[in-house]
Amino acid sequence: MTVPDPVRVETSWRRLQSITDEAATALVRASFSSVIRDFLDYACVVFDSEGTMLVQSARSTPGLLGVLPFAVPNAMAEYPMETLRPGDVLVLNDPWTGSGHLIDITVLAPVFHRDRVAGYVACSAHHLNVGGRHATIESRDMYEEGLKIPLTLLYERGEPTMVFDFIRVNVREPDKVIGDLRAQVSANALMAERVAAFMAESGVDALEPLGAEITGRSEASMRAAIRALPDGEAAAGMSLAIPGLDEPVRVELRLAIAGDELVLDYSGTSGQVPRAVNVTLNMTRSYSFYILKCLLDPLVPNNGGSLRPVRIVAPEGSVLNPRRPAATWGRTMIAHLLPELIMQLLGEIVAAAPPGADRDALPLLAPSGATPLAYCNLVGERADGSTFFTIVTMHGGMGALATQDGLSCISFPANCANIPVEIIESDAPLLVRRKSLLPGSAGRGKYRGGLGQRVEIEVLAGDLGPRGTVLAGLRGGRLGVPVRGALGGEGSFAARVELNGARIGIGSQVTLNPGDVLAFELPGGGGYGDPRDRDPRLAAEDLADGLVATE
């Protein structure tokens, strides 16, 4: 493809995209755990032989999609292509090389075409468990969090290595963990087979010419979107109260736009902390870039070219770029709030633009009660003595936009799905007593935020209950950070957790006995604009639908 033919480029690009989506579907169907099958916490990606990301699966979480463009080149540096053979499969879960915490395992494999490595495929997925201390932000370093897998061969020339054995004896629910890992291997094998077939049918020797064209298009589109914004700088910060720390964690950000380039500088952010909320640089980059892509250039497919106009700086040793062996299990408690800070600064720059500028060009959101993602890990023994490890997800409301109400009970910015009640109850001796919208939780405004929800989980008693107690690890919610409104809109409360009706903190482990009820109240999103400007018809509909608290 020496002379780019627009039709051929477009059809080839779409075919590669369909390959990652097919692999994602295969992964979900072959997976064993609800975290992949239902929560959809995974990503499938294709790279050229130089390590440039070409395409990604559409239905994936940005936390994994955003780190793979950095994880795969890191892996290539340790395992040069000339050392790889057909049937080789690599695996890693190192938070600094990979996706930021140990429970995300990345599997990657070379694509062979005409007896040479023509590219790479990678699949990263959240696993139920990798051993270590039960899920909690109380861990002080990485060694408490579980098994670390350095980049190593999972399969060598098509034969499984002893890595499977090491993993199996170190994790809770090994059948599910190993099953999910094999599903990732299968997804990669499918991608590699399809990419090689595409190259053979297209008569191309290398992916780089096509890759240069499609990444160049994405880069040009992103640069044009940045160029449409006014030049300028803005700075702000936020303080986050983390359980177990005497001082709040401070995140500082300076956003600068100059021509077709944008810089995010987190200098001044607090240093890394002895709690599992540290965010490795790959994850800081991931959620920082994600919101820029959503706001500025959402329609052009994302790849390595989209990243080039954006520079992200986070000082080494800070909570957004920690040194080993910092604990990182609960990294999203901070990482998920970065988009909120970025939107605030973009709004300030656009608002300060000279007369005549389009100040409504960006679809900015009010802060969301869905941010950061809240969920609860529960582990114990079933009556038959087998171990269960399950995840219960909860979702707050999305912030309102300048043109519409926010969405209710949505996973933003994680982009994960909801784990159905039926799955939770079939996985563990639990009863979900309630999972409902929370009236009055949405921030009022000209446009209101989406509603949050109340979730109640009971540990079953008697013959259907667990053997002994259940250990619950709580993470996320607004952790003492109430939801703000935007441009005169009202906010919402910080997340609340109750045990048998009594308020408890978030971020710590809780021991549950049979019959105990754990309840969560997630806030709604912030409102946008003055509530007095709300259309009376919309207000009447909210009242009729029971979305407004009447007390």
Coordinates of C-alpha atoms in Angstrom, one line a residue:
M1 CA 0.0 0.0 0.0
T2 CA 2.6 2.5 -1.1
V3 CA 0.0 5.0 -2.5
P4 CA -2.9 5.3 0.0
D5 CA -6.2 4.5 -1.7
P6 CA -9.0 6.1 0.5
V7 CA -11.4 3.3 -0.1
R8 CA -8.9 0.6 0.6
V9 CA -7.6 2.4 3.7
E10 CA -11.1 2.7 5.1
T11 CA -12.1 -0.9 4.4
S12 CA -8.9 -2.2 5.9
W13 CA -9.3 0.0 8.9
R14 CA -12.8 -1.2 9.5
R15 CA -11.8 -4.8 9.1
L16 CA -9.1 -4.5 11.7
Q17 CA -11.6 -2.9 14.1
S18 CA -14.0 -5.8 13.5
I19 CA -11.2 -8.2 14.5
T20 CA -10.8 -6.7 17.9
D21 CA -14.6 -6.6 18.4
E22 CA -14.9 -10.3 17.4
A23 CA -12.1 -11.1 19.9
A24 CA -13.9 -9.2 22.6
T25 CA -17.1 -11.2 22.0
A26 CA -15.1 -14.4 22.1
L27 CA -13.5 -13.4 25.3
V28 CA -16.8 -12.6 27.0
R29 CA -18.3 -15.9 25.9
A30 CA -15.4 -18.0 27.0
S31 CA -14.8 -16.2 30.3
F32 CA -15.6 -17.8 33.7
S33 CA -16.0 -14.8 36.0
S34 CA -18.7 -12.1 36.2
V35 CA -16.1 -9.4 36.1
I36 CA -15.3 -10.1 32.5
R37 CA -18.6 -11.8 31.4
D38 CA -21.0 -9.2 32.9
F39 CA -18.9 -6.2 34.1
L40 CA -17.0 -6.1 30.8
D41 CA -13.8 -5.0 32.3
Y42 CA -11.4 -5.9 29.5
A43 CA -9.7 -4.6 26.3
C44 CA -8.5 -6.1 23.0
V45 CA -6.0 -4.3 20.9
V46 CA -3.9 -4.8 17.7
F47 CA -0.4 -3.2 17.2
D48 CA 2.0 -3.1 14.4
S49 CA 5.5 -4.5 14.7
E50 CA 6.8 -1.2 16.0
G51 CA 4.4 -1.2 18.9
T52 CA 2.0 1.5 17.6
M53 CA -1.6 0.8 18.6
L54 CA -3.8 0.5 15.4
V55 CA -7.2 -0.5 16.6
Q56 CA -9.1 -1.4 19.8
S57 CA -12.3 -3.1 20.8
A58 CA -15.2 -0.7 21.0
R59 CA -16.9 -2.0 24.1
S60 CA -14.1 -1.8 26.6
T61 CA -13.0 0.2 29.6
P62 CA -10.7 3.2 29.1
G63 CA -8.7 2.2 32.1
L64 CA -7.3 -0.8 30.1
L65 CA -7.5 0.6 26.6
G66 CA -5.5 3.7 27.7
V67 CA -2.6 1.7 29.2
L68 CA -2.0 -0.8 26.5
P69 CA -0.4 1.7 24.1
F70 CA 2.4 2.0 26.7
A71 CA 2.4 -1.5 28.1
V72 CA 3.1 -3.3 24.8
P73 CA 6.1 -1.1 23.8
N74 CA 7.4 -1.8 27.4
A75 CA 7.0 -5.5 26.8
M76 CA 8.7 -5.3 23.4
A77 CA 11.8 -3.7 25.0
E78 CA 12.1 -6.8 27.3
Y79 CA 11.2 -9.4 24.7
P80 CA 12.5 -8.2 21.2
M81 CA 10.6 -9.7 18.3
E82 CA 13.6 -11.7 17.1
T83 CA 13.4 -13.8 20.3
L84 CA 9.7 -14.8 19.8
R85 CA 8.5 -17.9 18.0
P86 CA 5.1 -19.0 16.7
G87 CA 3.0 -20.2 19.7
D88 CA 4.7 -17.9 22.2
V89 CA 2.4 -16.0 24.5
L90 CA 3.5 -13.4 27.1
V91 CA 1.8 -12.5 30.3
L92 CA 2.3 -9.7 32.9
N93 CA 0.5 -7.9 35.6
D94 CA 3.2 -5.5 36.8
P95 CA 1.4 -2.2 37.7
W96 CA 4.2 0.0 36.3
T97 CA 4.6 -1.9 33.0
G98 CA 1.0 -2.8 32.6
S99 CA -2.4 -1.4 33.7
G100 CA -1.8 0.0 37.2
H101 CA -2.7 -2.8 39.6
L102 CA -2.1 -6.5 40.0
I103 CA -5.6 -7.7 39.3
D104 CA -5.4 -6.6 35.7
I105 CA -3.5 -9.2 33.8
T106 CA -2.3 -8.5 30.3
V107 CA -1.7 -11.3 27.8
L108 CA 0.1 -10.5 24.5
A109 CA 1.2 -12.5 21.5
P110 CA 3.1 -11.9 18.2
V111 CA 1.4 -12.0 14.9
F112 CA 3.4 -14.0 12.4
H113 CA 3.2 -13.4 8.7
R114 CA 5.6 -14.9 6.1
D115 CA 7.8 -16.2 8.9
R116 CA 8.3 -12.9 10.7
V117 CA 6.7 -10.9 13.4
A118 CA 4.3 -8.5 11.6
G119 CA 2.5 -7.2 14.7
Y120 CA 1.2 -7.9 18.2
V121 CA -2.1 -8.5 19.7
A122 CA -3.0 -7.9 23.4
C123 CA -5.8 -8.6 25.7
S124 CA -6.0 -7.1 29.2
A125 CA -8.6 -8.0 31.7
H126 CA -9.6 -7.5 35.3
H127 CA -9.4 -10.8 37.3
L128 CA -11.3 -11.7 40.4
N129 CA -8.2 -12.2 42.5
V130 CA -4.4 -12.6 42.4
G131 CA -4.0 -13.8 46.0
G132 CA -2.5 -11.6 48.7
R133 CA -4.6 -9.6 51.2
H134 CA -8.3 -9.4 50.5
A135 CA -9.3 -6.4 48.4
T136 CA -8.8 -3.2 50.5
I137 CA -7.1 0.2 50.2
E138 CA -5.5 -0.5 53.6
S139 CA -2.5 -2.2 51.9
R140 CA 0.7 -0.3 52.5
D141 CA 2.7 -1.7 49.6
M142 CA 2.4 -3.9 46.5
Y143 CA 3.6 -7.0 48.3
E144 CA 0.4 -7.1 50.4
E145 CA -1.8 -7.0 47.3
G146 CA -1.0 -10.4 45.7
L147 CA 1.0 -12.2 43.1
K148 CA 3.2 -10.1 40.8
I149 CA 3.8 -11.6 37.4
P150 CA 6.8 -10.1 35.6
L151 CA 6.8 -10.2 31.9
T152 CA 7.3 -13.9 31.1
L153 CA 6.2 -16.7 28.7
L154 CA 2.8 -18.2 29.5
Y155 CA 3.0 -20.4 26.4
E156 CA 6.3 -21.4 24.8
R157 CA 6.0 -22.6 21.2
G158 CA 2.3 -23.5 21.9
E159 CA 2.9 -25.4 25.1
P160 CA 1.8 -24.0 28.5
T161 CA 4.5 -23.1 31.0
M162 CA 4.7 -23.5 34.8
V163 CA 3.4 -20.0 35.2
F164 CA -0.1 -21.5 35.2
D165 CA 0.8 -23.6 38.2
F166 CA 2.2 -20.6 40.1
I167 CA -0.9 -18.6 39.5
R168 CA -3.3 -21.5 40.4
V169 CA -1.8 -22.1 43.8
N170 CA -1.7 -18.4 44.7
V171 CA -5.3 -17.2 44.0
R172 CA -8.8 -17.6 45.4
E173 CA -11.2 -19.3 43.0
P174 CA -8.4 -20.7 40.8
D175 CA -10.7 -22.3 38.3
K176 CA -12.3 -18.9 37.4
V177 CA -8.9 -17.1 37.3
I178 CA -7.3 -19.8 35.1
G179 CA -10.4 -20.0 33.0
D180 CA -10.4 -16.2 32.4
L181 CA -6.7 -16.3 31.6
R182 CA -7.3 -19.0 29.0
A183 CA -10.1 -17.0 27.5
Q184 CA -7.7 -14.1 27.0
V185 CA -5.2 -16.4 25.3
S186 CA -8.0 -17.6 23.0
A187 CA -9.0 -14.0 22.2
N188 CA -5.4 -13.2 21.3
A189 CA -5.2 -16.4 19.1
L190 CA -8.3 -15.3 17.3
M191 CA -7.0 -11.8 16.7
A192 CA -3.6 -13.1 15.5
E193 CA -5.2 -15.5 13.1
R194 CA -7.5 -12.9 11.7
V195 CA -4.8 -10.3 11.3
A196 CA -2.5 -12.8 9.5
A197 CA -5.4 -13.8 7.2
F198 CA -6.1 -10.1 6.5
M199 CA -2.5 -9.5 5.5
A200 CA -2.4 -12.6 3.3
E201 CA -5.6 -11.7 1.5
S202 CA -4.6 -8.0 1.1
G203 CA -1.2 -8.9 -0.3
V204 CA 0.7 -6.7 2.2
D205 CA 4.0 -7.6 3.8
A206 CA 3.7 -5.2 6.8
L207 CA 1.1 -3.4 8.8
E208 CA 3.2 -0.2 9.1
P209 CA 2.1 1.6 5.9
L210 CA -1.5 1.1 6.8
G211 CA -0.8 1.9 10.4
A212 CA 1.0 5.2 9.4
E213 CA -2.1 6.2 7.4
I214 CA -4.7 5.5 10.0
T215 CA -2.7 6.9 12.9
G216 CA -1.9 9.9 10.9
R217 CA -5.6 10.5 10.2
S218 CA -6.5 10.2 13.9
E219 CA -3.6 12.5 14.9
A220 CA -4.7 15.1 12.4
S221 CA -8.3 14.9 13.6
M222 CA -7.2 15.3 17.2
R223 CA -4.9 18.2 16.4
A224 CA -7.7 20.0 14.5
A225 CA -10.0 19.6 17.5
I226 CA -7.4 21.1 19.9
R227 CA -6.7 23.9 17.4
A228 CA -10.3 24.8 17.5
L229 CA -10.0 25.7 21.2
P230 CA -8.7 29.0 22.3
D231 CA -5.1 29.1 23.5
G232 CA -4.7 29.5 27.2
E233 CA -3.8 28.1 30.6
A234 CA -5.8 27.3 33.7
A235 CA -4.9 25.6 36.9
A236 CA -6.9 24.0 39.8
G237 CA -6.7 21.3 42.3
M238 CA -8.8 19.0 44.5
S239 CA -8.3 17.5 48.0
L240 CA -9.3 13.9 48.6
A241 CA -9.8 12.4 52.1
I242 CA -8.4 8.9 52.1
P243 CA -9.3 6.6 55.1
G244 CA -6.2 5.9 57.2
L245 CA -4.3 9.0 56.2
D246 CA -3.9 12.0 58.5
E247 CA -3.8 14.5 55.6
P248 CA -5.9 14.7 52.4
V249 CA -4.3 13.8 49.1
R250 CA -4.0 16.9 46.9
V251 CA -4.1 16.6 43.1
E252 CA -2.9 19.7 41.3
L253 CA -3.3 20.3 37.5
R254 CA -2.2 22.9 35.0
L255 CA -3.8 22.6 31.6
A256 CA -2.2 24.5 28.7
I257 CA -3.4 24.8 25.1
A258 CA -1.1 26.2 22.4
G259 CA -2.0 25.7 18.8
D260 CA -2.7 22.1 18.1
E261 CA -1.0 20.7 21.3
L262 CA -2.3 20.3 24.8
V263 CA -0.3 19.8 28.0
L264 CA -1.6 18.3 31.3
D265 CA 0.9 19.0 34.1
Y266 CA 0.2 17.5 37.5
S267 CA 3.3 19.0 39.2
G268 CA 2.5 19.9 42.8
T269 CA 0.4 16.8 43.4
S270 CA 0.9 15.0 46.8
G271 CA 3.6 12.4 47.1
Q272 CA 2.8 8.7 47.0
V273 CA 1.0 7.4 50.1
P274 CA 1.0 4.2 52.2
R275 CA -2.5 3.2 51.1
A276 CA -3.6 1.4 47.9
V277 CA -4.8 4.5 46.0
N278 CA -1.6 5.3 44.2
V279 CA -2.0 5.7 40.4
T280 CA 0.9 4.6 38.1
L281 CA 1.8 6.8 35.2
N282 CA 0.2 4.6 32.7
M283 CA -3.2 4.9 34.4
T284 CA -2.8 8.6 34.9
R285 CA -2.2 9.0 31.2
S286 CA -5.2 6.7 30.5
Y287 CA -7.9 8.6 32.3
S288 CA -6.4 12.0 31.4
F289 CA -6.5 11.2 27.7
Y290 CA -9.8 9.5 27.8
I291 CA -11.8 12.5 28.7
L292 CA -10.0 14.6 26.1
K293 CA -10.8 12.1 23.4
C294 CA -14.5 12.0 24.5
L295 CA -14.8 15.8 24.5
L296 CA -12.7 16.8 21.6
D297 CA -12.7 14.1 19.0
P298 CA -15.2 11.3 19.9
L299 CA -16.1 10.1 16.4
V300 CA -12.7 9.3 14.9
P301 CA -11.4 5.9 16.0
N302 CA -8.8 6.0 18.8
N303 CA -5.2 4.7 18.2
G304 CA -1.6 5.6 18.8
G305 CA -2.0 8.7 16.6
S306 CA -4.7 10.2 18.8
L307 CA -2.2 10.4 21.7
R308 CA 0.5 12.4 19.9
P309 CA -0.8 15.9 20.4
V310 CA -1.2 15.5 24.1
R311 CA 1.6 15.6 26.7
I312 CA 1.0 14.4 30.2
V313 CA 3.4 15.2 33.1
A314 CA 3.3 13.7 36.5
P315 CA 6.3 14.0 38.9
E316 CA 8.0 10.7 39.8
G317 CA 7.2 9.8 43.4
S318 CA 3.8 11.5 43.4
V319 CA 0.5 9.8 44.0
L320 CA 0.0 10.0 40.2
N321 CA 3.4 8.5 39.3
P322 CA 4.5 6.5 42.3
R323 CA 7.8 4.6 42.8
R324 CA 7.8 0.8 43.4
P325 CA 6.5 -0.9 45.6
A326 CA 3.6 1.5 46.1
A327 CA 0.2 -0.1 46.7
T328 CA -2.2 0.5 43.8
W329 CA -5.3 -1.7 44.2
G330 CA -7.7 1.2 44.6
R331 CA -6.1 3.4 42.0
T332 CA -9.5 4.4 40.5
M333 CA -10.4 6.3 43.7
I334 CA -8.1 9.0 42.4
A335 CA -7.8 8.2 38.7
H336 CA -11.5 8.4 38.0
L337 CA -11.6 12.0 39.4
L338 CA -9.0 13.3 36.9
P339 CA -11.6 13.8 34.1
E340 CA -13.6 16.0 36.4
L341 CA -10.7 18.3 37.0
I342 CA -9.8 18.4 33.3
M343 CA -13.3 19.3 32.3
Q344 CA -13.3 22.1 34.9
L345 CA -10.1 23.6 33.4
L346 CA -11.3 23.3 29.8
G347 CA -14.5 25.1 30.8
E348 CA -12.5 27.9 32.3
I349 CA -10.3 28.3 29.2
V350 CA -13.3 28.3 26.9
A351 CA -15.3 30.7 29.2
A352 CA -12.3 33.1 29.1
A353 CA -12.2 33.1 25.3
P354 CA -12.7 36.4 23.5
P355 CA -16.1 37.5 22.2
G356 CA -17.2 35.6 19.2
A357 CA -15.8 32.2 20.3
D358 CA -18.1 29.2 20.5
R359 CA -18.3 28.7 24.2
D360 CA -20.8 25.9 24.0
A361 CA -18.7 23.8 21.6
L362 CA -17.6 21.4 24.3
P363 CA -20.1 18.9 25.8
L364 CA -18.9 19.6 29.4
L365 CA -20.5 17.7 32.3
A366 CA -21.2 18.8 35.8
P367 CA -19.4 16.5 38.3
S368 CA -20.8 13.0 38.6
G369 CA -21.9 11.0 41.5
A370 CA -20.9 8.0 39.5
T371 CA -17.2 9.1 39.9
P372 CA -15.2 7.3 41.1
L373 CA -16.7 3.8 40.5
A374 CA -18.0 2.2 43.7
Y375 CA -18.0 -1.5 44.3
C376 CA -17.7 -4.1 47.0
N377 CA -15.7 -7.4 46.9
L378 CA -17.0 -10.1 49.2
V379 CA -15.1 -13.3 50.0
G380 CA -16.0 -16.3 52.2
E381 CA -16.8 -20.0 52.2
R382 CA -20.0 -21.5 50.9
A383 CA -21.7 -24.1 53.0
D384 CA -19.9 -26.9 51.1
G385 CA -16.5 -25.4 52.1
S386 CA -15.7 -24.0 48.6
T387 CA -14.5 -20.4 48.4
F388 CA -16.5 -17.6 46.8
F389 CA -15.2 -14.3 45.7
T390 CA -17.8 -12.0 44.1
I391 CA -18.1 -8.3 43.1
V392 CA -21.1 -6.1 43.7
T393 CA -21.1 -2.9 41.6
M394 CA -23.0 0.3 42.4
H395 CA -23.5 3.3 40.2
G396 CA -24.2 7.0 41.0
G397 CA -25.7 9.5 38.6
M398 CA -23.9 11.3 35.8
G399 CA -23.6 15.0 35.9
A400 CA -26.0 17.1 33.8
L401 CA -24.9 18.7 30.5
A402 CA -25.6 22.2 29.2
T403 CA -28.4 20.8 27.1
Q404 CA -29.8 17.8 28.9
D405 CA -30.3 15.9 32.2
G406 CA -27.6 13.5 33.4
L407 CA -28.0 9.8 33.0
S408 CA -29.0 7.8 36.1
C409 CA -26.9 4.9 37.6
I410 CA -24.2 4.9 35.0
S411 CA -20.6 3.7 35.1
F412 CA -18.7 6.9 34.3
P413 CA -15.9 7.2 33.5
A414 CA -15.2 3.5 33.8
N415 CA -17.5 2.5 31.0
C416 CA -18.2 -0.9 32.6
A417 CA -21.5 -2.7 32.7
N418 CA -23.8 -3.6 35.6
I419 CA -23.5 -7.1 37.2
P420 CA -27.0 -8.4 37.3
V421 CA -28.6 -9.2 40.7
E422 CA -29.2 -12.8 39.6
I423 CA -25.5 -13.3 38.9
I424 CA -24.5 -12.0 42.3
E425 CA -27.0 -14.2 44.1
S426 CA -25.9 -17.3 42.1
D427 CA -22.2 -16.6 42.8
A428 CA -22.4 -16.3 46.5
P429 CA -24.7 -16.8 49.5
L430 CA -26.0 -13.3 49.3
L431 CA -29.4 -11.7 48.8
V432 CA -29.7 -8.3 47.1
R433 CA -32.7 -6.9 49.0
R434 CA -32.8 -3.7 47.1
K435 CA -31.3 -2.0 44.1
S436 CA -33.2 1.1 43.2
L437 CA -33.1 4.7 42.2
L438 CA -32.6 7.1 45.1
P439 CA -35.3 9.9 44.9
G440 CA -33.9 13.3 45.5
S441 CA -30.3 12.3 44.9
A442 CA -29.9 14.3 41.7
G443 CA -28.4 17.8 41.9
R444 CA -31.0 20.4 40.8
G445 CA -30.4 22.8 37.9
K446 CA -31.7 24.0 34.7
Y447 CA -30.8 20.4 33.8
R448 CA -30.6 18.0 36.7
G449 CA -28.0 15.4 37.3
G450 CA -28.8 11.7 36.9
L451 CA -30.0 9.9 40.0
G452 CA -27.9 7.8 42.3
Q453 CA -29.1 4.5 43.8
R454 CA -29.5 2.6 47.0
V455 CA -28.2 -1.0 47.2
E456 CA -28.8 -3.4 50.1
I457 CA -27.0 -6.7 50.4
E458 CA -27.9 -9.3 53.0
V459 CA -25.6 -12.2 54.0
L460 CA -27.9 -15.3 54.0
A461 CA -28.3 -17.2 57.3
G462 CA -29.1 -20.9 57.9
D463 CA -28.5 -23.7 55.5
L464 CA -28.3 -21.2 52.5
G465 CA -25.7 -19.0 54.3
P466 CA -21.9 -19.1 54.3
R467 CA -19.7 -21.1 56.5
G468 CA -18.6 -18.5 59.0
T469 CA -18.2 -14.8 58.3
V470 CA -17.9 -12.9 55.1
L471 CA -15.1 -10.3 54.5
A472 CA -16.2 -7.3 52.5
G473 CA -13.7 -4.8 50.9
L474 CA -15.3 -1.5 50.0
R475 CA -13.9 0.9 47.4
G476 CA -15.0 4.0 45.6
G477 CA -18.0 6.3 45.9
R478 CA -17.3 10.0 46.5
L479 CA -15.2 9.3 49.7
G480 CA -15.9 12.5 51.5
V481 CA -16.0 14.5 48.3
P482 CA -19.6 15.8 47.8
V483 CA -20.8 16.3 44.2
R484 CA -20.7 19.9 43.0
G485 CA -23.0 21.5 40.5
A486 CA -22.0 23.6 37.5
L487 CA -22.8 27.2 36.6
G488 CA -25.3 27.7 39.4
G489 CA -26.5 24.1 39.5
E490 CA -26.7 22.3 42.9
G491 CA -24.7 19.3 43.9
S492 CA -25.3 16.1 45.8
F493 CA -24.1 14.3 49.0
A494 CA -21.0 12.2 49.4
A495 CA -21.5 8.4 49.2
R496 CA -22.8 6.7 52.4
V497 CA -22.4 3.1 53.6
E498 CA -24.4 1.5 56.4
L499 CA -24.0 -1.8 58.3
N500 CA -27.3 -2.9 59.9
G501 CA -28.5 0.7 59.7
A502 CA -25.4 2.3 61.3
R503 CA -23.1 4.5 59.2
I504 CA -19.6 3.1 58.5
G505 CA -16.6 4.4 56.6
I506 CA -15.6 3.5 53.0
G507 CA -12.3 2.1 52.1
S508 CA -11.8 -0.4 55.0
Q509 CA -12.6 -4.1 55.3
V510 CA -15.8 -5.1 57.1
T511 CA -16.5 -8.5 58.6
L512 CA -20.1 -9.6 58.0
N513 CA -22.1 -12.2 59.9
P514 CA -25.0 -14.2 58.6
G515 CA -28.1 -12.0 58.6
D516 CA -26.1 -8.7 58.4
V517 CA -27.2 -6.1 55.8
L518 CA -24.7 -3.9 54.1
A519 CA -26.3 -0.8 52.4
F520 CA -24.9 1.7 50.0
E521 CA -26.3 5.1 48.9
L522 CA -24.6 6.5 45.8
P523 CA -25.1 10.2 45.0
G524 CA -26.6 11.7 41.9
G525 CA -24.9 13.9 39.5
G526 CA -24.5 17.6 39.8
G527 CA -27.0 20.0 38.2
Y528 CA -26.1 22.4 35.4
G529 CA -27.5 25.9 35.5
D530 CA -29.8 27.8 37.8
P531 CA -32.7 25.5 39.0
R532 CA -35.1 28.4 38.6
D533 CA -34.6 28.2 34.9
R534 CA -35.7 24.5 34.6
D535 CA -38.6 23.9 32.2
P536 CA -41.7 23.4 34.4
R537 CA -42.8 20.5 32.3
L538 CA -39.6 18.6 33.1
A539 CA -40.0 19.4 36.8
A540 CA -43.5 18.1 36.7
E541 CA -42.4 14.9 35.0
D542 CA -39.7 14.3 37.7
L543 CA -42.3 14.7 40.4
A544 CA -44.8 12.4 38.7
D545 CA -42.1 9.8 38.1
G546 CA -41.1 9.8 41.8
L547 CA -37.6 11.1 41.2
V548 CA -37.9 14.0 43.6
A549 CA -37.8 13.5 47.4
T550 CA -41.2 14.6 48.9
E551 CA -40.1 14.7 52.5

